[in-house]
Amino acid sequence: MTTPLVIGNWKMNMLASEACHLAQSLVDMSVDGVDVVVAPPFTSLYAVSQIIKNSRLGLAGQNFHSETKGAYTGEVSLEMLKDVGCGYVLIGHSERRQLFGESDADVNKKVHLALHMGITAVVCIGETQEQRASGETLSVIETQLQQGLVGLSGESITHLAIAYEPVWAIGTGLNATPEQAVEIHKYIRNFLFESQGFSKKIGARIIYGGSVTPENCKELLREEEIDGALVGGASLNFESFYAIIKSSLEP
Ligand code: PEP
């Protein structure tokens, strides 16, 4: 059975003291059987890493530069994220793609770097409302996967997660229905393990993101195809994030 993966993406929220407080509550919850990961802003990563260091809680960077070092004012490298304890990194979040022009080629460079450094790459993909309305969802997903994962072979992949996040569902309160999510998750699974021939042994998890809340998480997470959740807004509050984490363990 796949261990569920539940990631809280804190985006550009919370001061370091607030981030530490929430991290401490998550450490204290002691839940087994699910991999829980938090992605605080850069300024809180080190402080949070000190709080979670002897716990099962994982730490993720929200982004990094695809070069390893140099004159890139305002950027951080993956080695810097690893140095402060990140075992996971989000790559290609739709906000990065839409607001900061991140391309599939950038995503691909970052995925290679992360996997080379033994860091779990959480690759975010998903269609916009217009693309769904015009029937392009599957081709958008296929292009993002094809270009984002180009050059990877099953053997080179140690840790990988794909987050299906329809852009129209992120931060809007409009989640995908379980049927919509399952359809895309099946497509992604088929792409990885049938078309690309990745070994099932790599244990790539396919998680859903987009307005996941304590109210809708049960029906999404009980689907066999959905291996966990990437949670934005509802991860900023301990009670709502905890409710989602608990749901991931329910049959
Ligand atoms: C996200 O940031 O990846 C996300 C899914 O946000 P929200 O849960 O707020 O829609």
PDB file of C-alpha atoms and ligand atoms in Angstrom:
ATOM      1  CA  MET A   1       0.000   0.000   0.000  1.00  0.00           C
ATOM      2  CA  THR A   2       1.230   3.509  -0.856  1.00  0.00           C
ATOM      3  CA  THR A   3       1.949   5.809   2.067  1.00  0.00           C
ATOM      4  CA  PRO A   4      -0.092   8.968   1.506  1.00  0.00           C
ATOM      5  CA  LEU A   5       1.770  12.238   1.008  1.00  0.00           C
ATOM      6  CA  VAL A   6       0.202  15.444   2.337  1.00  0.00           C
ATOM      7  CA  ILE A   7       2.065  18.690   1.697  1.00  0.00           C
ATOM      8  CA  GLY A   8       1.224  22.098   3.125  1.00  0.00           C
ATOM      9  CA  ASN A   9       2.275  24.914   0.811  1.00  0.00           C
ATOM     10  CA  TRP A  10       2.431  27.995   2.981  1.00  0.00           C
ATOM     11  CA  LYS A  11       3.252  30.244  -0.001  1.00  0.00           C
ATOM     12  CA  MET A  12       4.141  33.836   1.045  1.00  0.00           C
ATOM     13  CA  ASN A  13       2.407  33.590   4.405  1.00  0.00           C
ATOM     14  CA  MET A  14       3.490  33.569   8.023  1.00  0.00           C
ATOM     15  CA  LEU A  15       6.381  35.206   9.807  1.00  0.00           C
ATOM     16  CA  ALA A  16       9.080  32.914  11.173  1.00  0.00           C
ATOM     17  CA  SER A  17       7.546  32.885  14.661  1.00  0.00           C
ATOM     18  CA  GLU A  18       4.147  31.856  13.259  1.00  0.00           C
ATOM     19  CA  ALA A  19       5.711  29.219  11.016  1.00  0.00           C
ATOM     20  CA  CYS A  20       7.575  27.754  14.006  1.00  0.00           C
ATOM     21  CA  HIS A  21       4.413  27.691  16.067  1.00  0.00           C
ATOM     22  CA  LEU A  22       2.490  25.786  13.411  1.00  0.00           C
ATOM     23  CA  ALA A  23       5.432  23.432  12.808  1.00  0.00           C
ATOM     24  CA  GLN A  24       5.577  22.653  16.533  1.00  0.00           C
ATOM     25  CA  SER A  25       1.843  21.806  16.569  1.00  0.00           C
ATOM     26  CA  LEU A  26       2.373  19.458  13.628  1.00  0.00           C
ATOM     27  CA  VAL A  27       5.336  17.790  15.331  1.00  0.00           C
ATOM     28  CA  ASP A  28       3.216  17.292  18.459  1.00  0.00           C
ATOM     29  CA  MET A  29       0.326  15.638  16.562  1.00  0.00           C
ATOM     30  CA  SER A  30       2.366  12.390  16.104  1.00  0.00           C
ATOM     31  CA  VAL A  31       0.445  10.780  13.241  1.00  0.00           C
ATOM     32  CA  ASP A  32       1.854   7.618  11.662  1.00  0.00           C
ATOM     33  CA  GLY A  33       1.212   6.128   8.238  1.00  0.00           C
ATOM     34  CA  VAL A  34       1.283   9.379   6.271  1.00  0.00           C
ATOM     35  CA  ASP A  35       4.189  11.511   5.051  1.00  0.00           C
ATOM     36  CA  VAL A  36       3.433  15.071   6.093  1.00  0.00           C
ATOM     37  CA  VAL A  37       5.562  17.824   4.571  1.00  0.00           C
ATOM     38  CA  VAL A  38       5.503  21.584   5.017  1.00  0.00           C
ATOM     39  CA  ALA A  39       6.762  24.179   2.543  1.00  0.00           C
ATOM     40  CA  PRO A  40       7.345  27.431   4.460  1.00  0.00           C
ATOM     41  CA  PRO A  41       8.726  30.618   2.892  1.00  0.00           C
ATOM     42  CA  PHE A  42      12.541  30.660   2.591  1.00  0.00           C
ATOM     43  CA  THR A  43      12.932  32.951   5.588  1.00  0.00           C
ATOM     44  CA  SER A  44      11.420  30.327   7.907  1.00  0.00           C
ATOM     45  CA  LEU A  45      13.070  27.203   6.531  1.00  0.00           C
ATOM     46  CA  TYR A  46      16.011  27.051   8.915  1.00  0.00           C
ATOM     47  CA  ALA A  47      13.968  27.841  12.009  1.00  0.00           C
ATOM     48  CA  VAL A  48      11.329  25.259  11.052  1.00  0.00           C
ATOM     49  CA  SER A  49      14.017  22.670  10.301  1.00  0.00           C
ATOM     50  CA  GLN A  50      15.285  22.991  13.863  1.00  0.00           C
ATOM     51  CA  ILE A  51      11.808  22.314  15.220  1.00  0.00           C
ATOM     52  CA  ILE A  52      11.085  19.292  13.072  1.00  0.00           C
ATOM     53  CA  LYS A  53      14.545  17.708  13.045  1.00  0.00           C
ATOM     54  CA  ASN A  54      13.760  14.696  15.251  1.00  0.00           C
ATOM     55  CA  SER A  55      10.255  14.182  13.877  1.00  0.00           C
ATOM     56  CA  ARG A  56       8.668  12.505  10.865  1.00  0.00           C
ATOM     57  CA  LEU A  57       7.655  15.866   9.422  1.00  0.00           C
ATOM     58  CA  GLY A  58       9.306  16.667   6.090  1.00  0.00           C
ATOM     59  CA  LEU A  59      10.475  20.035   4.799  1.00  0.00           C
ATOM     60  CA  ALA A  60      10.053  21.360   1.263  1.00  0.00           C
ATOM     61  CA  GLY A  61      11.314  24.364  -0.625  1.00  0.00           C
ATOM     62  CA  GLN A  62       8.669  26.179  -2.669  1.00  0.00           C
ATOM     63  CA  ASN A  63      11.100  26.975  -5.473  1.00  0.00           C
ATOM     64  CA  PHE A  64      14.806  27.259  -6.346  1.00  0.00           C
ATOM     65  CA  HIS A  65      16.989  28.463  -9.201  1.00  0.00           C
ATOM     66  CA  SER A  66      17.993  25.943 -11.827  1.00  0.00           C
ATOM     67  CA  GLU A  67      21.647  27.068 -11.712  1.00  0.00           C
ATOM     68  CA  THR A  68      23.699  25.779  -8.832  1.00  0.00           C
ATOM     69  CA  LYS A  69      25.375  29.079  -7.834  1.00  0.00           C
ATOM     70  CA  GLY A  70      26.414  32.478  -9.088  1.00  0.00           C
ATOM     71  CA  ALA A  71      25.272  36.024  -9.709  1.00  0.00           C
ATOM     72  CA  TYR A  72      21.500  35.538  -9.396  1.00  0.00           C
ATOM     73  CA  THR A  73      20.464  38.224  -6.949  1.00  0.00           C
ATOM     74  CA  GLY A  74      17.425  37.259  -4.957  1.00  0.00           C
ATOM     75  CA  GLU A  75      17.522  33.559  -5.834  1.00  0.00           C
ATOM     76  CA  VAL A  76      18.347  30.443  -3.811  1.00  0.00           C
ATOM     77  CA  SER A  77      19.954  27.232  -5.013  1.00  0.00           C
ATOM     78  CA  LEU A  78      18.851  23.695  -4.375  1.00  0.00           C
ATOM     79  CA  GLU A  79      22.013  23.037  -2.399  1.00  0.00           C
ATOM     80  CA  MET A  80      20.991  25.866  -0.056  1.00  0.00           C
ATOM     81  CA  LEU A  81      17.589  24.238   0.428  1.00  0.00           C
ATOM     82  CA  LYS A  82      19.206  20.881   1.121  1.00  0.00           C
ATOM     83  CA  ASP A  83      21.604  22.528   3.552  1.00  0.00           C
ATOM     84  CA  VAL A  84      18.695  23.780   5.680  1.00  0.00           C
ATOM     85  CA  GLY A  85      17.035  20.381   5.705  1.00  0.00           C
ATOM     86  CA  CYS A  86      14.733  20.217   2.688  1.00  0.00           C
ATOM     87  CA  GLY A  87      14.097  16.679   1.478  1.00  0.00           C
ATOM     88  CA  TYR A  88      11.376  17.804  -0.930  1.00  0.00           C
ATOM     89  CA  VAL A  89      10.937  20.632  -3.390  1.00  0.00           C
ATOM     90  CA  LEU A  90       7.947  21.950  -5.304  1.00  0.00           C
ATOM     91  CA  ILE A  91       8.663  22.411  -8.995  1.00  0.00           C
ATOM     92  CA  GLY A  92       6.501  24.185 -11.552  1.00  0.00           C
ATOM     93  CA  HIS A  93       3.724  25.341  -9.229  1.00  0.00           C
ATOM     94  CA  SER A  94       1.136  27.115 -11.377  1.00  0.00           C
ATOM     95  CA  GLU A  95       1.823  30.387  -9.568  1.00  0.00           C
ATOM     96  CA  ARG A  96       5.485  30.070 -10.616  1.00  0.00           C
ATOM     97  CA  ARG A  97       4.433  29.247 -14.169  1.00  0.00           C
ATOM     98  CA  GLN A  98       1.837  32.003 -14.467  1.00  0.00           C
ATOM     99  CA  LEU A  99       3.349  34.832 -12.421  1.00  0.00           C
ATOM    100  CA  PHE A 100       7.060  34.190 -12.935  1.00  0.00           C
ATOM    101  CA  GLY A 101       7.140  32.677 -16.415  1.00  0.00           C
ATOM    102  CA  GLU A 102       8.457  29.262 -15.425  1.00  0.00           C
ATOM    103  CA  SER A 103       8.484  27.013 -18.496  1.00  0.00           C
ATOM    104  CA  ASP A 104       8.418  23.247 -18.925  1.00  0.00           C
ATOM    105  CA  ALA A 105      12.098  23.490 -19.875  1.00  0.00           C
ATOM    106  CA  ASP A 106      12.859  25.192 -16.531  1.00  0.00           C
ATOM    107  CA  VAL A 107      10.831  22.509 -14.779  1.00  0.00           C
ATOM    108  CA  ASN A 108      12.837  19.820 -16.521  1.00  0.00           C
ATOM    109  CA  LYS A 109      16.202  21.310 -15.493  1.00  0.00           C
ATOM    110  CA  LYS A 110      15.027  21.532 -11.892  1.00  0.00           C
ATOM    111  CA  VAL A 111      13.667  17.988 -11.832  1.00  0.00           C
ATOM    112  CA  HIS A 112      17.014  16.630 -13.029  1.00  0.00           C
ATOM    113  CA  LEU A 113      18.853  18.621 -10.385  1.00  0.00           C
ATOM    114  CA  ALA A 114      16.549  17.517  -7.582  1.00  0.00           C
ATOM    115  CA  LEU A 115      16.657  13.861  -8.480  1.00  0.00           C
ATOM    116  CA  HIS A 116      20.422  14.020  -8.882  1.00  0.00           C
ATOM    117  CA  MET A 117      20.665  15.400  -5.344  1.00  0.00           C
ATOM    118  CA  GLY A 118      18.297  12.797  -3.911  1.00  0.00           C
ATOM    119  CA  ILE A 119      15.581  15.338  -3.160  1.00  0.00           C
ATOM    120  CA  THR A 120      11.973  14.421  -3.849  1.00  0.00           C
ATOM    121  CA  ALA A 121      10.749  16.491  -6.787  1.00  0.00           C
ATOM    122  CA  VAL A 122       7.066  17.396  -6.477  1.00  0.00           C
ATOM    123  CA  VAL A 123       6.217  18.353 -10.048  1.00  0.00           C
ATOM    124  CA  CYS A 124       3.040  20.429 -10.336  1.00  0.00           C
ATOM    125  CA  ILE A 125       0.958  20.231 -13.484  1.00  0.00           C
ATOM    126  CA  GLY A 126      -2.556  21.247 -14.438  1.00  0.00           C
ATOM    127  CA  GLU A 127      -4.785  22.939 -16.967  1.00  0.00           C
ATOM    128  CA  THR A 128      -6.442  26.365 -16.901  1.00  0.00           C
ATOM    129  CA  GLN A 129     -10.196  26.893 -17.017  1.00  0.00           C
ATOM    130  CA  GLU A 130      -9.999  27.861 -20.711  1.00  0.00           C
ATOM    131  CA  GLN A 131      -7.995  24.769 -21.583  1.00  0.00           C
ATOM    132  CA  ARG A 132     -10.508  22.531 -19.809  1.00  0.00           C
ATOM    133  CA  ALA A 133     -13.432  24.290 -21.479  1.00  0.00           C
ATOM    134  CA  SER A 134     -11.902  23.765 -24.905  1.00  0.00           C
ATOM    135  CA  GLY A 135     -11.201  20.079 -24.310  1.00  0.00           C
ATOM    136  CA  GLU A 136      -7.432  20.457 -24.126  1.00  0.00           C
ATOM    137  CA  THR A 137      -6.917  19.109 -20.602  1.00  0.00           C
ATOM    138  CA  LEU A 138      -5.298  15.802 -21.520  1.00  0.00           C
ATOM    139  CA  SER A 139      -3.005  17.281 -24.135  1.00  0.00           C
ATOM    140  CA  VAL A 140      -1.883  20.014 -21.707  1.00  0.00           C
ATOM    141  CA  ILE A 141      -1.145  17.384 -19.060  1.00  0.00           C
ATOM    142  CA  GLU A 142       0.712  15.232 -21.560  1.00  0.00           C
ATOM    143  CA  THR A 143       2.863  18.139 -22.775  1.00  0.00           C
ATOM    144  CA  GLN A 144       3.730  19.212 -19.234  1.00  0.00           C
ATOM    145  CA  LEU A 145       4.713  15.652 -18.329  1.00  0.00           C
ATOM    146  CA  GLN A 146       6.557  14.964 -21.564  1.00  0.00           C
ATOM    147  CA  GLN A 147       8.605  18.171 -21.475  1.00  0.00           C
ATOM    148  CA  GLY A 148       8.967  18.377 -17.719  1.00  0.00           C
ATOM    149  CA  LEU A 149      10.292  14.827 -17.379  1.00  0.00           C
ATOM    150  CA  VAL A 150      12.286  14.569 -20.584  1.00  0.00           C
ATOM    151  CA  GLY A 151      15.562  12.685 -20.220  1.00  0.00           C
ATOM    152  CA  LEU A 152      14.564  10.771 -17.111  1.00  0.00           C
ATOM    153  CA  SER A 153      14.600   7.041 -17.069  1.00  0.00           C
ATOM    154  CA  GLY A 154      12.894   4.831 -14.526  1.00  0.00           C
ATOM    155  CA  GLU A 155      16.279   3.962 -13.057  1.00  0.00           C
ATOM    156  CA  SER A 156      17.365   7.563 -12.535  1.00  0.00           C
ATOM    157  CA  ILE A 157      14.301   8.337 -10.485  1.00  0.00           C
ATOM    158  CA  THR A 158      14.549   7.769  -6.792  1.00  0.00           C
ATOM    159  CA  HIS A 159      11.829  10.010  -5.466  1.00  0.00           C
ATOM    160  CA  LEU A 160       9.186  11.712  -7.522  1.00  0.00           C
ATOM    161  CA  ALA A 161       5.702  13.015  -6.894  1.00  0.00           C
ATOM    162  CA  ILE A 162       3.339  14.536  -9.399  1.00  0.00           C
ATOM    163  CA  ALA A 163       0.810  17.040  -8.087  1.00  0.00           C
ATOM    164  CA  TYR A 164      -2.213  17.380 -10.331  1.00  0.00           C
ATOM    165  CA  GLU A 165      -3.391  20.907  -9.634  1.00  0.00           C
ATOM    166  CA  PRO A 166      -5.987  22.284 -12.022  1.00  0.00           C
ATOM    167  CA  VAL A 167      -5.182  25.990 -12.184  1.00  0.00           C
ATOM    168  CA  TRP A 168      -8.869  26.881 -11.900  1.00  0.00           C
ATOM    169  CA  ALA A 169      -9.027  25.097  -8.547  1.00  0.00           C
ATOM    170  CA  ILE A 170      -6.058  26.756  -6.848  1.00  0.00           C
ATOM    171  CA  GLY A 171      -7.119  29.251  -4.223  1.00  0.00           C
ATOM    172  CA  THR A 172     -10.561  29.602  -5.780  1.00  0.00           C
ATOM    173  CA  GLY A 173     -12.675  27.387  -3.529  1.00  0.00           C
ATOM    174  CA  LEU A 174     -13.595  25.336  -6.624  1.00  0.00           C
ATOM    175  CA  ASN A 175     -12.094  21.878  -6.200  1.00  0.00           C
ATOM    176  CA  ALA A 176     -12.058  19.215  -8.883  1.00  0.00           C
ATOM    177  CA  THR A 177     -14.647  16.526  -8.286  1.00  0.00           C
ATOM    178  CA  PRO A 178     -13.275  13.096  -7.370  1.00  0.00           C
ATOM    179  CA  GLU A 179     -14.265  11.904 -10.888  1.00  0.00           C
ATOM    180  CA  GLN A 180     -12.363  14.731 -12.580  1.00  0.00           C
ATOM    181  CA  ALA A 181      -9.284  14.158 -10.417  1.00  0.00           C
ATOM    182  CA  VAL A 182      -9.357  10.373 -10.840  1.00  0.00           C
ATOM    183  CA  GLU A 183      -9.547  10.682 -14.623  1.00  0.00           C
ATOM    184  CA  ILE A 184      -6.381  12.793 -14.718  1.00  0.00           C
ATOM    185  CA  HIS A 185      -4.554  10.755 -12.097  1.00  0.00           C
ATOM    186  CA  LYS A 186      -5.169   7.616 -14.156  1.00  0.00           C
ATOM    187  CA  TYR A 187      -3.852   9.396 -17.217  1.00  0.00           C
ATOM    188  CA  ILE A 188      -0.703  10.491 -15.354  1.00  0.00           C
ATOM    189  CA  ARG A 189      -0.161   7.000 -13.936  1.00  0.00           C
ATOM    190  CA  ASN A 190      -0.553   5.497 -17.370  1.00  0.00           C
ATOM    191  CA  PHE A 191       1.879   8.039 -18.825  1.00  0.00           C
ATOM    192  CA  LEU A 192       4.565   7.287 -16.222  1.00  0.00           C
ATOM    193  CA  PHE A 193       4.274   3.544 -15.992  1.00  0.00           C
ATOM    194  CA  GLU A 194       2.971   2.481 -19.397  1.00  0.00           C
ATOM    195  CA  SER A 195       4.019   5.068 -22.009  1.00  0.00           C
ATOM    196  CA  GLN A 196       7.345   6.014 -20.383  1.00  0.00           C
ATOM    197  CA  GLY A 197       7.944   2.631 -18.811  1.00  0.00           C
ATOM    198  CA  PHE A 198       9.044   3.978 -15.424  1.00  0.00           C
ATOM    199  CA  SER A 199       9.433   1.199 -12.936  1.00  0.00           C
ATOM    200  CA  LYS A 200       6.594   0.939 -10.435  1.00  0.00           C
ATOM    201  CA  LYS A 201       9.338   0.371  -7.870  1.00  0.00           C
ATOM    202  CA  ILE A 202      10.140   4.086  -7.860  1.00  0.00           C
ATOM    203  CA  GLY A 203       6.939   4.584  -5.895  1.00  0.00           C
ATOM    204  CA  ALA A 204       6.024   7.868  -7.566  1.00  0.00           C
ATOM    205  CA  ARG A 205       3.008   9.305  -5.810  1.00  0.00           C
ATOM    206  CA  ILE A 206       0.325  11.251  -7.634  1.00  0.00           C
ATOM    207  CA  ILE A 207      -1.365  13.765  -5.385  1.00  0.00           C
ATOM    208  CA  TYR A 208      -4.195  16.245  -5.916  1.00  0.00           C
ATOM    209  CA  GLY A 209      -4.130  19.978  -5.169  1.00  0.00           C
ATOM    210  CA  GLY A 210      -6.664  22.750  -5.578  1.00  0.00           C
ATOM    211  CA  SER A 211      -8.945  24.053  -2.812  1.00  0.00           C
ATOM    212  CA  VAL A 212      -8.628  20.939  -0.661  1.00  0.00           C
ATOM    213  CA  THR A 213     -10.463  21.545   2.619  1.00  0.00           C
ATOM    214  CA  PRO A 214     -11.548  19.483   5.636  1.00  0.00           C
ATOM    215  CA  GLU A 215     -14.982  19.365   3.991  1.00  0.00           C
ATOM    216  CA  ASN A 216     -14.011  17.950   0.600  1.00  0.00           C
ATOM    217  CA  CYS A 217     -10.850  16.000   1.468  1.00  0.00           C
ATOM    218  CA  LYS A 218     -12.581  12.771   2.469  1.00  0.00           C
ATOM    219  CA  GLU A 219     -14.216  12.156  -0.870  1.00  0.00           C
ATOM    220  CA  LEU A 220     -11.029  13.013  -2.746  1.00  0.00           C
ATOM    221  CA  LEU A 221      -8.588  11.102  -0.564  1.00  0.00           C
ATOM    222  CA  ARG A 222     -10.612   7.919  -0.387  1.00  0.00           C
ATOM    223  CA  GLU A 223     -10.055   7.446  -4.116  1.00  0.00           C
ATOM    224  CA  GLU A 224      -7.404   4.798  -4.704  1.00  0.00           C
ATOM    225  CA  GLU A 225      -5.884   6.847  -7.538  1.00  0.00           C
ATOM    226  CA  ILE A 226      -5.247   9.851  -5.264  1.00  0.00           C
ATOM    227  CA  ASP A 227      -2.115   9.310  -3.154  1.00  0.00           C
ATOM    228  CA  GLY A 228      -2.367  12.476  -1.107  1.00  0.00           C
ATOM    229  CA  ALA A 229      -2.857  16.217  -1.313  1.00  0.00           C
ATOM    230  CA  LEU A 230      -1.007  19.451  -1.924  1.00  0.00           C
ATOM    231  CA  VAL A 231      -2.788  21.958   0.281  1.00  0.00           C
ATOM    232  CA  GLY A 232      -2.471  25.736   0.190  1.00  0.00           C
ATOM    233  CA  GLY A 233      -4.959  27.838   2.182  1.00  0.00           C
ATOM    234  CA  ALA A 234      -6.179  25.044   4.448  1.00  0.00           C
ATOM    235  CA  SER A 235      -2.608  24.199   5.510  1.00  0.00           C
ATOM    236  CA  LEU A 236      -2.162  27.570   7.223  1.00  0.00           C
ATOM    237  CA  ASN A 237      -4.332  26.551  10.129  1.00  0.00           C
ATOM    238  CA  PHE A 238      -3.494  23.584  12.342  1.00  0.00           C
ATOM    239  CA  GLU A 239      -7.060  22.289  12.756  1.00  0.00           C
ATOM    240  CA  SER A 240      -7.904  22.282   9.075  1.00  0.00           C
ATOM    241  CA  PHE A 241      -4.554  20.810   8.002  1.00  0.00           C
ATOM    242  CA  TYR A 242      -4.770  18.160  10.718  1.00  0.00           C
ATOM    243  CA  ALA A 243      -8.266  17.183   9.542  1.00  0.00           C
ATOM    244  CA  ILE A 244      -6.918  16.687   6.004  1.00  0.00           C
ATOM    245  CA  ILE A 245      -3.942  14.673   7.259  1.00  0.00           C
ATOM    246  CA  LYS A 246      -6.272  12.400   9.262  1.00  0.00           C
ATOM    247  CA  SER A 247      -8.524  11.912   6.248  1.00  0.00           C
ATOM    248  CA  SER A 248      -5.618  10.624   4.201  1.00  0.00           C
ATOM    249  CA  LEU A 249      -5.459   7.663   6.589  1.00  0.00           C
ATOM    250  CA  GLU A 250      -9.119   6.734   6.340  1.00  0.00           C
ATOM    251  CA  PRO A 251     -10.002   3.822   4.057  1.00  0.00           C
TER     252      PRO A 251
HETATM  253  C1  PEP B   1      -1.526  25.193  -3.806  1.00  0.00           C
HETATM  254  O1  PEP B   1      -0.972  26.183  -3.395  1.00  0.00           O
HETATM  255  O2  PEP B   1      -0.857  24.344  -4.395  1.00  0.00           O
HETATM  256  C2  PEP B   1      -2.960  25.025  -3.589  1.00  0.00           C
HETATM  257  C3  PEP B   1      -3.520  23.940  -4.020  1.00  0.00           C
HETATM  258  O3  PEP B   1      -3.624  26.040  -2.945  1.00  0.00           O
HETATM  259  P1  PEP B   1      -5.141  25.977  -2.379  1.00  0.00           P
HETATM  260  O4  PEP B   1      -5.234  24.708  -1.555  1.00  0.00           O
HETATM  261  O5  PEP B   1      -5.271  27.202  -1.528  1.00  0.00           O
HETATM  262  O6  PEP B   1      -6.051  25.936  -3.534  1.00  0.00           O
END
